[in-house]
Amino acid sequence: MDLARAGVRPLTAPRADLHLHSTASDGTLPPEAVVARSAAAGLAVIALTDHDTLAGLAAAVAAGERLGVRVVGGCEFSVSAPWGEMHLLGYFLPAADAALDGLLRRQRADRERRAGEMAERLRRHGLPVSDDAVRRVAGGGALGRPHLARVLLETGVVATVDEAFERWLRRGRPGFVPKVLPTLAEVAEVVHAAGGIVSAAHLKERGTRGALEQFLPLGLDAVEVRHPSHSPELEARLLGHARALGLVPSGGSDWHGEIADGTHGALGSSAVPLDWLDALEARRPA
Ligand code: AMP
Ligand code: FE
Ligand code: FE
Ligand code: ZN
């Protein structure tokens, strides 16, 4: 039955959560489970945006077809920024593109190098962090600091993931090693050539009009205005900048699965209306 024609309207308009992680990177649930949880949360569309990999996409798309959730191919890139590092969300990415795959492979290799160096630093501080434990916790996913945090948690060095970051893993703490970062322009060029767009993720207070003006000629298409770390005031401010500069607004929860930490939202908590998704899609290169 066509519910709309029958005069039945859903209680809430369909929504899209455009920032989600799975075990393909530092999330705790496999891609299929992320999609199942999204369906249960009533989301019409999600973007799987694992760090530096598209490895979860095929399984997520297949699950989405079974469960009636549209899955947009996405990825979260770490790039250099005037203040150090920022994150870019790529959207409408194909599962296979030679240049994109090459870039992602390089970044994942750098994550392996860096995870090894971080574990080594933690060991020098007397902490029981073996390379094997990091690999086991990551389960083949693109390696990141959350995996090191979980090893510290399971060995009892810390009581929470937040404590692991605060004491050991944050920039400036003993375990921190930086990633080698591509530039925004480099990533935007590769993503555009693959038919996708790039959005600046969770800029928080860095999302000034001046910063966005600087990013625009480098290829930025969109801004994640809605994110669990953004207050309603900040969201309104970012939305104003986006509208003024012709950047498309976006949003998502940055959900990493069942993991207790203070930086990520509940699934669907920062979801956006589907006409925001349409505007993102209209921004794709011809
Ligand atoms: P990496 O890309 O390896 O530097 O790790 C960054 C990731 O760590 C982010 O994408 C978050 O998933 C996670 N993260 C950063 N800070 C925290 C925190 N304080 N608590 C929990 N997770 C965090
Ligand atoms: Fe993450
Ligand atoms: Fe991020
Ligand atoms: Zn993220």
XYZ file of C-alpha atoms and ligand atoms in Angstrom:
312
model
C 0.000 0.000 0.000
C 1.224 3.492 -0.790
C 1.007 5.049 2.648
C 1.304 8.620 1.408
C -1.589 8.141 -1.045
C -3.628 6.429 1.619
C -3.245 9.600 3.641
C -0.970 8.029 6.236
C 1.954 10.251 7.090
C 4.930 9.090 9.129
C 5.248 10.651 12.554
C 8.672 11.960 11.640
C 10.098 12.766 8.225
C 12.661 10.277 6.895
C 16.194 11.153 7.852
C 19.792 10.424 6.946
C 22.716 9.836 9.330
C 25.754 10.673 7.220
C 28.600 9.879 9.625
C 28.979 6.311 10.932
C 31.855 3.942 11.699
C 32.150 0.147 11.668
C 34.786 -2.482 12.411
C 36.258 -1.652 8.981
C 37.963 1.117 11.003
C 37.498 2.050 14.666
C 33.795 1.263 15.164
C 32.798 -1.685 17.354
C 30.071 -3.262 15.159
C 30.457 -4.908 11.743
C 28.989 -3.003 8.759
C 25.912 -5.299 8.540
C 25.146 -4.643 12.203
C 25.521 -0.880 11.740
C 22.942 -1.067 8.955
C 20.617 -3.285 11.018
C 20.796 -0.856 13.925
C 20.154 2.045 11.526
C 17.056 0.301 10.142
C 15.828 -0.288 13.688
C 16.424 3.398 14.462
C 14.171 4.298 11.533
C 16.870 5.885 9.376
C 16.087 5.974 5.638
C 19.660 6.648 4.546
C 23.089 6.262 6.108
C 26.617 6.953 4.971
C 29.254 4.527 6.207
C 32.280 6.774 6.753
C 35.060 4.595 8.110
C 38.522 6.127 8.531
C 40.680 5.679 5.411
C 38.832 2.654 4.026
C 35.861 1.572 1.927
C 36.249 -2.058 3.037
C 32.873 -2.123 4.824
C 30.891 -0.683 1.938
C 29.927 -3.832 -0.003
C 28.598 -5.609 3.098
C 26.746 -2.470 4.204
C 25.121 -1.964 0.785
C 24.020 -5.613 0.687
C 22.524 -5.342 4.186
C 20.867 -2.068 3.209
C 19.187 -3.737 0.231
C 17.791 -6.436 2.539
C 16.654 -4.000 5.215
C 15.433 -1.051 3.153
C 18.184 1.397 4.108
C 20.007 3.311 1.382
C 23.759 3.173 2.048
C 25.894 5.969 0.615
C 29.555 5.104 0.071
C 31.610 7.334 2.330
C 34.993 7.645 3.967
C 36.579 9.857 6.634
C 39.972 11.240 5.620
C 42.472 12.926 7.939
C 44.105 15.901 6.199
C 46.449 18.703 7.182
C 44.873 21.920 8.478
C 46.185 25.359 9.457
C 45.878 24.171 13.098
C 47.304 20.668 12.489
C 44.748 18.053 11.473
C 41.180 18.103 10.268
C 38.791 15.431 9.026
C 37.067 15.331 5.662
C 34.062 13.182 4.838
C 33.939 11.914 1.264
C 30.479 10.995 -0.067
C 29.141 9.102 -3.112
C 32.357 7.139 -3.376
C 32.544 4.084 -5.634
C 33.680 0.781 -4.082
C 36.556 0.592 -6.572
C 38.542 3.508 -8.013
C 42.244 3.088 -8.699
C 43.432 6.536 -7.560
C 41.208 6.569 -4.479
C 42.238 3.037 -3.543
C 45.886 4.051 -3.897
C 45.444 7.043 -1.592
C 43.540 4.986 0.987
C 46.114 2.184 0.884
C 48.896 4.702 1.571
C 47.001 6.183 4.497
C 46.271 2.754 5.991
C 49.935 1.787 5.660
C 50.829 4.968 7.535
C 48.274 4.047 10.238
C 50.063 0.677 10.657
C 53.456 2.379 10.963
C 52.070 4.832 13.461
C 50.188 2.263 15.580
C 53.418 0.288 15.886
C 55.300 3.404 17.003
C 52.589 4.331 19.492
C 52.559 0.821 20.998
C 56.361 0.971 21.253
C 56.162 4.334 23.068
C 53.582 2.975 25.499
C 55.784 -0.060 26.178
C 58.704 2.255 26.941
C 56.442 3.787 29.574
C 56.007 0.325 31.066
C 52.528 -0.365 29.703
C 51.622 -3.882 28.492
C 50.628 -3.012 24.906
C 51.717 -5.720 22.479
C 51.496 -5.398 18.710
C 49.508 -8.644 18.719
C 46.914 -7.204 21.101
C 46.511 -4.082 18.948
C 46.080 -6.230 15.834
C 43.581 -8.514 17.596
C 41.495 -5.619 18.906
C 41.476 -3.968 15.471
C 40.321 -7.209 13.834
C 41.649 -6.168 10.436
C 40.123 -2.682 10.581
C 42.094 0.446 9.623
C 44.227 1.051 12.732
C 43.553 4.032 14.950
C 44.055 5.340 18.460
C 40.709 3.864 19.638
C 42.234 0.391 19.159
C 45.169 1.328 21.401
C 42.669 2.794 23.870
C 40.776 -0.504 23.969
C 43.992 -2.429 24.652
C 44.740 -0.058 27.547
C 41.184 -0.639 28.773
C 41.339 -4.456 28.605
C 44.720 -4.576 30.344
C 43.345 -2.406 33.147
C 45.769 0.484 32.575
C 42.793 2.835 32.315
C 39.147 2.602 33.364
C 37.614 4.326 30.336
C 38.418 5.125 26.693
C 38.325 8.818 27.585
C 40.973 8.268 30.260
C 43.145 6.442 27.690
C 43.029 9.485 25.389
C 43.399 11.984 28.203
C 46.437 10.343 29.804
C 48.182 8.577 26.943
C 46.879 9.123 23.415
C 45.996 12.783 22.939
C 48.389 15.023 21.037
C 51.069 16.005 23.548
C 50.627 12.837 25.661
C 53.362 10.169 25.887
C 51.809 7.695 23.436
C 50.954 10.131 20.669
C 52.530 9.826 17.232
C 51.198 11.960 14.357
C 49.917 10.554 11.072
C 51.417 11.663 7.758
C 48.618 13.772 6.318
C 47.621 14.565 2.742
C 46.274 18.037 1.999
C 42.608 18.919 1.596
C 43.283 19.781 -2.068
C 44.895 16.391 -2.750
C 41.997 14.457 -1.238
C 39.373 16.669 -2.902
C 40.983 16.118 -6.302
C 40.988 12.325 -5.952
C 37.429 12.253 -4.575
C 36.088 14.555 -7.311
C 37.751 12.430 -9.997
C 35.941 9.420 -8.505
C 32.591 11.247 -8.705
C 32.308 12.159 -5.043
C 32.250 15.287 -2.879
C 34.072 16.333 0.312
C 32.638 17.779 3.505
C 34.575 19.269 6.440
C 33.785 17.141 9.514
C 33.155 18.362 13.083
C 35.035 21.666 12.776
C 33.750 22.853 16.162
C 35.070 26.350 16.929
C 37.594 26.078 14.056
C 34.694 26.472 11.640
C 35.046 30.225 11.219
C 33.903 32.018 8.115
C 37.540 32.816 7.310
C 38.621 29.179 7.542
C 35.764 28.027 5.313
C 36.610 30.761 2.799
C 40.151 29.384 2.690
C 38.932 25.813 2.093
C 36.468 26.683 -0.675
C 39.040 27.142 -3.487
C 40.812 23.964 -2.348
C 37.760 21.939 -3.374
C 35.546 21.824 -0.279
C 31.911 21.124 -1.176
C 30.107 20.793 2.140
C 30.279 21.355 5.900
C 29.144 19.015 8.649
C 27.122 21.587 10.538
C 25.215 19.045 12.641
C 27.388 16.839 14.870
C 27.146 15.704 18.509
C 30.062 17.997 19.425
C 28.277 21.065 17.984
C 25.908 23.103 20.143
C 22.686 24.401 18.544
C 24.316 27.865 18.463
C 27.382 26.556 16.644
C 25.204 24.579 14.242
C 23.255 27.747 13.406
C 26.477 29.716 12.921
C 27.994 27.037 10.639
C 24.759 26.834 8.675
C 24.920 30.598 8.135
C 28.523 30.401 6.884
C 27.640 27.463 4.607
C 24.685 29.298 3.074
C 26.728 32.477 2.597
C 29.610 30.659 0.906
C 27.618 28.189 -1.192
C 28.756 25.165 0.802
C 26.195 22.377 1.300
C 25.262 21.640 4.942
C 25.496 18.075 6.206
C 25.351 16.155 9.469
C 25.711 12.856 11.245
C 26.170 11.219 14.627
C 29.766 9.931 14.240
C 28.445 6.811 15.954
C 31.203 4.261 16.623
C 28.943 1.510 18.004
C 28.653 0.387 21.573
C 31.580 2.102 23.166
C 31.404 4.348 26.155
C 33.121 7.637 25.382
C 32.305 11.286 25.590
C 32.912 12.392 22.008
C 30.456 10.424 19.858
C 26.683 10.640 19.631
C 23.904 8.049 19.691
C 22.959 6.541 16.341
C 20.747 8.944 14.391
C 21.191 11.719 16.953
C 22.467 14.256 14.422
C 20.590 12.985 11.371
C 19.533 15.382 8.605
C 16.453 15.699 6.357
C 16.588 13.995 2.968
C 16.573 17.285 1.075
C 20.006 17.965 2.615
C 21.129 14.692 1.042
C 19.621 15.766 -2.298
C 21.638 18.995 -2.141
C 24.824 17.040 -1.390
C 24.103 14.756 -4.322
C 23.472 17.724 -6.635
C 26.977 18.943 -5.774
C 28.608 15.867 -7.350
C 30.897 16.658 -10.278
C 29.182 16.268 -13.648
P 43.232 8.518 14.898
O 42.603 8.745 13.544
O 43.893 7.203 14.983
O 44.100 9.665 15.323
O 42.055 8.427 15.955
C 41.074 9.419 15.977
C 39.801 8.775 16.431
O 39.877 8.559 17.812
C 38.588 9.640 16.236
O 38.024 9.430 14.978
C 37.684 9.136 17.296
O 37.021 7.976 16.833
C 38.602 8.721 18.403
N 38.750 9.674 19.515
C 39.437 10.820 19.535
N 39.387 11.400 20.769
C 38.641 10.571 21.530
C 38.209 10.574 22.887
N 38.549 11.555 23.736
N 37.446 9.559 23.305
C 37.108 8.571 22.475
N 37.473 8.504 21.183
C 38.227 9.486 20.728
Fe 36.863 7.378 14.760
Fe 36.521 12.604 12.821
Zn 34.128 9.991 12.409
